[in-house]
């Protein structure tokens, strides 16, 4: 299957691993028990592109949770969303009075859908308000922030999950099985890329290092890193990266295109790349006696794939609905998410090491 030409618009339109065991105490059990048979209430924090275009529509298809509240800094959006989604005034917050959400029994889960530099702050404020949290990718600006978020959630006895929707997507789940179970022998090769040609606002937060942490690597490369990790079910130990910048004015503060090699225990080396200037979305895997691949691999739908040249037979699903329903079930049943904060931390350790390698020009350990 050829690498698909894939624009941001297509991405918009088409768009197991190690679940760290969180200690769940009596507070959590009583919360779940107090709402028998009820759908849990989710509040979206940040009503930008992803909340408006994907999460709120997906919440119209969920079984275990529903859109109960919103947090926004824009009064006009509050009016519009209240009308469109029938959200009562008492469940609408802004960034200043957000902490009062602690007193609101309608809200069980807070979904942080803000620019990356606000992920840590709002995750911590959410668990301090005794809510469970889903935080969007990339989890935070760096691995240190991720570790802090995980520790705070654990201490508060609250579940934390990352918005890794592809863990619920059938084609990607098949790749996890085929890779981790060595369906055709040992994995001998993985190559993956994810990116789009940035044509948006040159002043957007995504292009500011302090707000985004980085560029195409943080935003799109995280999928390629995830894809490699969930194909192998192993953690990489070292990385060597290079980069290319053809639009230095636009990408003054952040990376444009990054290429990397990951080394895994046992010596396997895989390749990956990310970009804000190329349209990529693929994951290709070779094992000793067979191969499988996805392309488009990482969008919201129109995911396609093949195993030894034969098309995968899976349907498209509303990934975000499956992801949020699963987390609501985790909260109700007191069990950790399959995409806990620890998953986000593992990816950010790789991202941090890639940036170190770009600086040093050498192989860097992933620690
Ligand atoms: P966006 O810019 O469209 O929306 C961000 C929202 O945050 C806006 O409503 C903005 O008003 C609000 N905001 C609050 N404080 C802000 C501040 N100080 N500066 C700037 N904005 C502020 O961004 P988005 O595309 O919705 O992305 C939000 C998060 O969702 C990011 O972490 C992104 O990576 C993630 N995302 C995930 C997926 C996915 O498939 N899982 C897809 C798109 C975006």
mmCIF file with all atom_site columns, N, CA, C and O in Angstrom, residues 1-2 4 169-171 174-175 178 291-296 302-316:
data_model
loop_
_atom_site.group_PDB
_atom_site.id
_atom_site.type_symbol
_atom_site.label_atom_id
_atom_site.label_alt_id
_atom_site.label_comp_id
_atom_site.label_asym_id
_atom_site.label_entity_id
_atom_site.label_seq_id
_atom_site.pdbx_PDB_ins_code
_atom_site.Cartn_x
_atom_site.Cartn_y
_atom_site.Cartn_z
_atom_site.occupancy
_atom_site.B_iso_or_equiv
_atom_site.pdbx_formal_charge
_atom_site.auth_seq_id
_atom_site.auth_comp_id
_atom_site.auth_asym_id
_atom_site.auth_atom_id
_atom_site.pdbx_PDB_model_num
ATOM 1   N N  . UNK A 1 1   ? 0.850   -1.202  0.000  1.00 0.00 ? 1   UNK A N  1
ATOM 2   C CA . UNK A 1 1   ? 0.000   0.000   0.000  1.00 0.00 ? 1   UNK A CA 1
ATOM 3   C C  . UNK A 1 1   ? 0.881   1.246   0.000  1.00 0.00 ? 1   UNK A C  1
ATOM 4   O O  . UNK A 1 1   ? 1.791   1.336   0.810  1.00 0.00 ? 1   UNK A O  1
ATOM 5   N N  . UNK A 1 2   ? 0.627   2.160   -0.925 1.00 0.00 ? 2   UNK A N  1
ATOM 6   C CA . UNK A 1 2   ? 1.493   3.321   -0.964 1.00 0.00 ? 2   UNK A CA 1
ATOM 7   C C  . UNK A 1 2   ? 1.255   4.231   0.234  1.00 0.00 ? 2   UNK A C  1
ATOM 8   O O  . UNK A 1 2   ? 0.189   4.206   0.825  1.00 0.00 ? 2   UNK A O  1
ATOM 9   N N  . UNK A 1 4   ? 0.007   7.207   1.992  1.00 0.00 ? 4   UNK A N  1
ATOM 10  C CA . UNK A 1 4   ? -1.115  8.006   1.540  1.00 0.00 ? 4   UNK A CA 1
ATOM 11  C C  . UNK A 1 4   ? -0.841  9.479   1.580  1.00 0.00 ? 4   UNK A C  1
ATOM 12  O O  . UNK A 1 4   ? -0.274  9.990   2.524  1.00 0.00 ? 4   UNK A O  1
ATOM 13  N N  . UNK A 1 169 ? -9.231  1.375   18.201 1.00 0.00 ? 169 UNK A N  1
ATOM 14  C CA . UNK A 1 169 ? -9.518  1.332   16.759 1.00 0.00 ? 169 UNK A CA 1
ATOM 15  C C  . UNK A 1 169 ? -9.144  -0.060  16.228 1.00 0.00 ? 169 UNK A C  1
ATOM 16  O O  . UNK A 1 169 ? -8.005  -0.510  16.436 1.00 0.00 ? 169 UNK A O  1
ATOM 17  N N  . UNK A 1 170 ? -10.082 -0.744  15.545 1.00 0.00 ? 170 UNK A N  1
ATOM 18  C CA . UNK A 1 170 ? -9.863  -2.154  15.201 1.00 0.00 ? 170 UNK A CA 1
ATOM 19  C C  . UNK A 1 170 ? -8.604  -2.444  14.367 1.00 0.00 ? 170 UNK A C  1
ATOM 20  O O  . UNK A 1 170 ? -7.921  -3.439  14.634 1.00 0.00 ? 170 UNK A O  1
ATOM 21  N N  . UNK A 1 171 ? -8.283  -1.615  13.367 1.00 0.00 ? 171 UNK A N  1
ATOM 22  C CA . UNK A 1 171 ? -7.091  -1.904  12.547 1.00 0.00 ? 171 UNK A CA 1
ATOM 23  C C  . UNK A 1 171 ? -5.814  -1.800  13.399 1.00 0.00 ? 171 UNK A C  1
ATOM 24  O O  . UNK A 1 171 ? -4.918  -2.639  13.311 1.00 0.00 ? 171 UNK A O  1
ATOM 25  N N  . UNK A 1 174 ? -5.534  -4.688  15.717 1.00 0.00 ? 174 UNK A N  1
ATOM 26  C CA . UNK A 1 174 ? -5.048  -5.877  15.012 1.00 0.00 ? 174 UNK A CA 1
ATOM 27  C C  . UNK A 1 174 ? -3.513  -5.858  14.908 1.00 0.00 ? 174 UNK A C  1
ATOM 28  O O  . UNK A 1 174 ? -2.847  -6.880  15.121 1.00 0.00 ? 174 UNK A O  1
ATOM 29  N N  . UNK A 1 175 ? -2.988  -4.674  14.622 1.00 0.00 ? 175 UNK A N  1
ATOM 30  C CA . UNK A 1 175 ? -1.527  -4.548  14.528 1.00 0.00 ? 175 UNK A CA 1
ATOM 31  C C  . UNK A 1 175 ? -0.873  -4.866  15.880 1.00 0.00 ? 175 UNK A C  1
ATOM 32  O O  . UNK A 1 175 ? 0.168   -5.524  15.946 1.00 0.00 ? 175 UNK A O  1
ATOM 33  N N  . UNK A 1 178 ? -0.925  -8.676  16.087 1.00 0.00 ? 178 UNK A N  1
ATOM 34  C CA . UNK A 1 178 ? -0.007  -9.333  15.140 1.00 0.00 ? 178 UNK A CA 1
ATOM 35  C C  . UNK A 1 178 ? 1.448   -9.098  15.553 1.00 0.00 ? 178 UNK A C  1
ATOM 36  O O  . UNK A 1 178 ? 2.293   -9.989  15.418 1.00 0.00 ? 178 UNK A O  1
ATOM 37  N N  . UNK A 1 291 ? 4.070   -9.813  6.539  1.00 0.00 ? 291 UNK A N  1
ATOM 38  C CA . UNK A 1 291 ? 4.095   -8.371  6.793  1.00 0.00 ? 291 UNK A CA 1
ATOM 39  C C  . UNK A 1 291 ? 2.684   -7.813  6.887  1.00 0.00 ? 291 UNK A C  1
ATOM 40  O O  . UNK A 1 291 ? 1.729   -8.395  6.365  1.00 0.00 ? 291 UNK A O  1
ATOM 41  N N  . UNK A 1 292 ? 2.564   -6.696  7.548  1.00 0.00 ? 292 UNK A N  1
ATOM 42  C CA . UNK A 1 292 ? 1.266   -6.016  7.661  1.00 0.00 ? 292 UNK A CA 1
ATOM 43  C C  . UNK A 1 292 ? 1.509   -4.528  7.746  1.00 0.00 ? 292 UNK A C  1
ATOM 44  O O  . UNK A 1 292 ? 2.593   -4.078  8.125  1.00 0.00 ? 292 UNK A O  1
ATOM 45  N N  . UNK A 1 293 ? 0.495   -3.768  7.348  1.00 0.00 ? 293 UNK A N  1
ATOM 46  C CA . UNK A 1 293 ? 0.682   -2.319  7.335  1.00 0.00 ? 293 UNK A CA 1
ATOM 47  C C  . UNK A 1 293 ? -0.645  -1.585  7.425  1.00 0.00 ? 293 UNK A C  1
ATOM 48  O O  . UNK A 1 293 ? -1.706  -2.136  7.090  1.00 0.00 ? 293 UNK A O  1
ATOM 49  N N  . UNK A 1 294 ? -0.575  -0.361  7.888  1.00 0.00 ? 294 UNK A N  1
ATOM 50  C CA . UNK A 1 294 ? -1.730  0.527   7.950  1.00 0.00 ? 294 UNK A CA 1
ATOM 51  C C  . UNK A 1 294 ? -1.424  1.785   7.163  1.00 0.00 ? 294 UNK A C  1
ATOM 52  O O  . UNK A 1 294 ? -0.311  2.291   7.199  1.00 0.00 ? 294 UNK A O  1
ATOM 53  N N  . UNK A 1 295 ? -2.431  2.305   6.451  1.00 0.00 ? 295 UNK A N  1
ATOM 54  C CA . UNK A 1 295 ? -2.276  3.565   5.756  1.00 0.00 ? 295 UNK A CA 1
ATOM 55  C C  . UNK A 1 295 ? -3.592  3.928   5.075  1.00 0.00 ? 295 UNK A C  1
ATOM 56  O O  . UNK A 1 295 ? -4.033  3.151   4.232  1.00 0.00 ? 295 UNK A O  1
ATOM 57  N N  . UNK A 1 296 ? -4.300  5.026   5.452  1.00 0.00 ? 296 UNK A N  1
ATOM 58  C CA . UNK A 1 296 ? -3.961  5.869   6.581  1.00 0.00 ? 296 UNK A CA 1
ATOM 59  C C  . UNK A 1 296 ? -4.009  5.073   7.889  1.00 0.00 ? 296 UNK A C  1
ATOM 60  O O  . UNK A 1 296 ? -4.897  4.251   8.077  1.00 0.00 ? 296 UNK A O  1
ATOM 61  N N  . UNK A 1 302 ? -11.478 6.277   8.080  1.00 0.00 ? 302 UNK A N  1
ATOM 62  C CA . UNK A 1 302 ? -10.846 5.914   6.800  1.00 0.00 ? 302 UNK A CA 1
ATOM 63  C C  . UNK A 1 302 ? -9.506  5.215   7.029  1.00 0.00 ? 302 UNK A C  1
ATOM 64  O O  . UNK A 1 302 ? -8.618  5.251   6.188  1.00 0.00 ? 302 UNK A O  1
ATOM 65  N N  . UNK A 1 303 ? -9.378  4.579   8.178  1.00 0.00 ? 303 UNK A N  1
ATOM 66  C CA . UNK A 1 303 ? -8.163  3.805   8.451  1.00 0.00 ? 303 UNK A CA 1
ATOM 67  C C  . UNK A 1 303 ? -8.220  2.557   7.573  1.00 0.00 ? 303 UNK A C  1
ATOM 68  O O  . UNK A 1 303 ? -9.285  1.934   7.430  1.00 0.00 ? 303 UNK A O  1
ATOM 69  N N  . UNK A 1 304 ? -7.103  2.239   6.976  1.00 0.00 ? 304 UNK A N  1
ATOM 70  C CA . UNK A 1 304 ? -7.067  1.084   6.086  1.00 0.00 ? 304 UNK A CA 1
ATOM 71  C C  . UNK A 1 304 ? -5.800  0.291   6.397  1.00 0.00 ? 304 UNK A C  1
ATOM 72  O O  . UNK A 1 304 ? -4.829  0.860   6.907  1.00 0.00 ? 304 UNK A O  1
ATOM 73  N N  . UNK A 1 305 ? -5.832  -0.983  6.071  1.00 0.00 ? 305 UNK A N  1
ATOM 74  C CA . UNK A 1 305 ? -4.647  -1.782  6.351  1.00 0.00 ? 305 UNK A CA 1
ATOM 75  C C  . UNK A 1 305 ? -4.695  -3.110  5.641  1.00 0.00 ? 305 UNK A C  1
ATOM 76  O O  . UNK A 1 305 ? -5.746  -3.528  5.135  1.00 0.00 ? 305 UNK A O  1
ATOM 77  N N  . UNK A 1 306 ? -3.540  -3.777  5.601  1.00 0.00 ? 306 UNK A N  1
ATOM 78  C CA . UNK A 1 306 ? -3.493  -5.096  4.975  1.00 0.00 ? 306 UNK A CA 1
ATOM 79  C C  . UNK A 1 306 ? -2.553  -6.009  5.741  1.00 0.00 ? 306 UNK A C  1
ATOM 80  O O  . UNK A 1 306 ? -1.636  -5.546  6.434  1.00 0.00 ? 306 UNK A O  1
ATOM 81  N N  . UNK A 1 307 ? -2.824  -7.309  5.596  1.00 0.00 ? 307 UNK A N  1
ATOM 82  C CA . UNK A 1 307 ? -1.964  -8.333  6.194  1.00 0.00 ? 307 UNK A CA 1
ATOM 83  C C  . UNK A 1 307 ? -1.539  -9.247  5.057  1.00 0.00 ? 307 UNK A C  1
ATOM 84  O O  . UNK A 1 307 ? -2.386  -9.841  4.384  1.00 0.00 ? 307 UNK A O  1
ATOM 85  N N  . UNK A 1 308 ? -0.255  -9.301  4.791  1.00 0.00 ? 308 UNK A N  1
ATOM 86  C CA . UNK A 1 308 ? 0.276   -10.076 3.661  1.00 0.00 ? 308 UNK A CA 1
ATOM 87  C C  . UNK A 1 308 ? -0.470  -9.755  2.363  1.00 0.00 ? 308 UNK A C  1
ATOM 88  O O  . UNK A 1 308 ? -0.848  -10.642 1.593  1.00 0.00 ? 308 UNK A O  1
ATOM 89  N N  . UNK A 1 309 ? -0.747  -8.481  2.167  1.00 0.00 ? 309 UNK A N  1
ATOM 90  C CA . UNK A 1 309 ? -1.363  -8.020  0.924  1.00 0.00 ? 309 UNK A CA 1
ATOM 91  C C  . UNK A 1 309 ? -2.876  -8.090  0.903  1.00 0.00 ? 309 UNK A C  1
ATOM 92  O O  . UNK A 1 309 ? -3.521  -7.609  -0.030 1.00 0.00 ? 309 UNK A O  1
ATOM 93  N N  . UNK A 1 310 ? -3.482  -8.695  1.926  1.00 0.00 ? 310 UNK A N  1
ATOM 94  C CA . UNK A 1 310 ? -4.952  -8.846  1.966  1.00 0.00 ? 310 UNK A CA 1
ATOM 95  C C  . UNK A 1 310 ? -5.539  -7.770  2.876  1.00 0.00 ? 310 UNK A C  1
ATOM 96  O O  . UNK A 1 310 ? -5.104  -7.610  4.015  1.00 0.00 ? 310 UNK A O  1
ATOM 97  N N  . UNK A 1 311 ? -6.535  -7.063  2.334  1.00 0.00 ? 311 UNK A N  1
ATOM 98  C CA . UNK A 1 311 ? -7.096  -5.940  3.086  1.00 0.00 ? 311 UNK A CA 1
ATOM 99  C C  . UNK A 1 311 ? -7.719  -6.398  4.414  1.00 0.00 ? 311 UNK A C  1
ATOM 100 O O  . UNK A 1 311 ? -8.393  -7.430  4.466  1.00 0.00 ? 311 UNK A O  1
ATOM 101 N N  . UNK A 1 312 ? -7.476  -5.619  5.451  1.00 0.00 ? 312 UNK A N  1
ATOM 102 C CA . UNK A 1 312 ? -8.113  -5.930  6.745  1.00 0.00 ? 312 UNK A CA 1
ATOM 103 C C  . UNK A 1 312 ? -9.619  -5.679  6.632  1.00 0.00 ? 312 UNK A C  1
ATOM 104 O O  . UNK A 1 312 ? -10.029 -4.704  6.014  1.00 0.00 ? 312 UNK A O  1
ATOM 105 N N  . UNK A 1 313 ? -10.427 -6.528  7.266  1.00 0.00 ? 313 UNK A N  1
ATOM 106 C CA . UNK A 1 313 ? -11.884 -6.445  7.058  1.00 0.00 ? 313 UNK A CA 1
ATOM 107 C C  . UNK A 1 313 ? -12.630 -5.572  8.075  1.00 0.00 ? 313 UNK A C  1
ATOM 108 O O  . UNK A 1 313 ? -13.833 -5.675  8.187  1.00 0.00 ? 313 UNK A O  1
ATOM 109 N N  . UNK A 1 314 ? -11.928 -4.718  8.791  1.00 0.00 ? 314 UNK A N  1
ATOM 110 C CA . UNK A 1 314 ? -12.583 -4.064  9.938  1.00 0.00 ? 314 UNK A CA 1
ATOM 111 C C  . UNK A 1 314 ? -13.363 -2.811  9.564  1.00 0.00 ? 314 UNK A C  1
ATOM 112 O O  . UNK A 1 314 ? -13.003 -2.096  8.636  1.00 0.00 ? 314 UNK A O  1
ATOM 113 N N  . UNK A 1 315 ? -14.418 -2.517  10.351 1.00 0.00 ? 315 UNK A N  1
ATOM 114 C CA . UNK A 1 315 ? -15.212 -1.306  10.092 1.00 0.00 ? 315 UNK A CA 1
ATOM 115 C C  . UNK A 1 315 ? -14.520 -0.068  10.665 1.00 0.00 ? 315 UNK A C  1
ATOM 116 O O  . UNK A 1 315 ? -13.596 -0.176  11.478 1.00 0.00 ? 315 UNK A O  1
ATOM 117 N N  . UNK A 1 316 ? -14.985 1.087   10.237 1.00 0.00 ? 316 UNK A N  1
ATOM 118 C CA . UNK A 1 316 ? -14.585 2.336   10.885 1.00 0.00 ? 316 UNK A CA 1
ATOM 119 C C  . UNK A 1 316 ? -15.476 2.507   12.106 1.00 0.00 ? 316 UNK A C  1
ATOM 120 O O  . UNK A 1 316 ? -16.663 2.197   12.048 1.00 0.00 ? 316 UNK A O  1
#
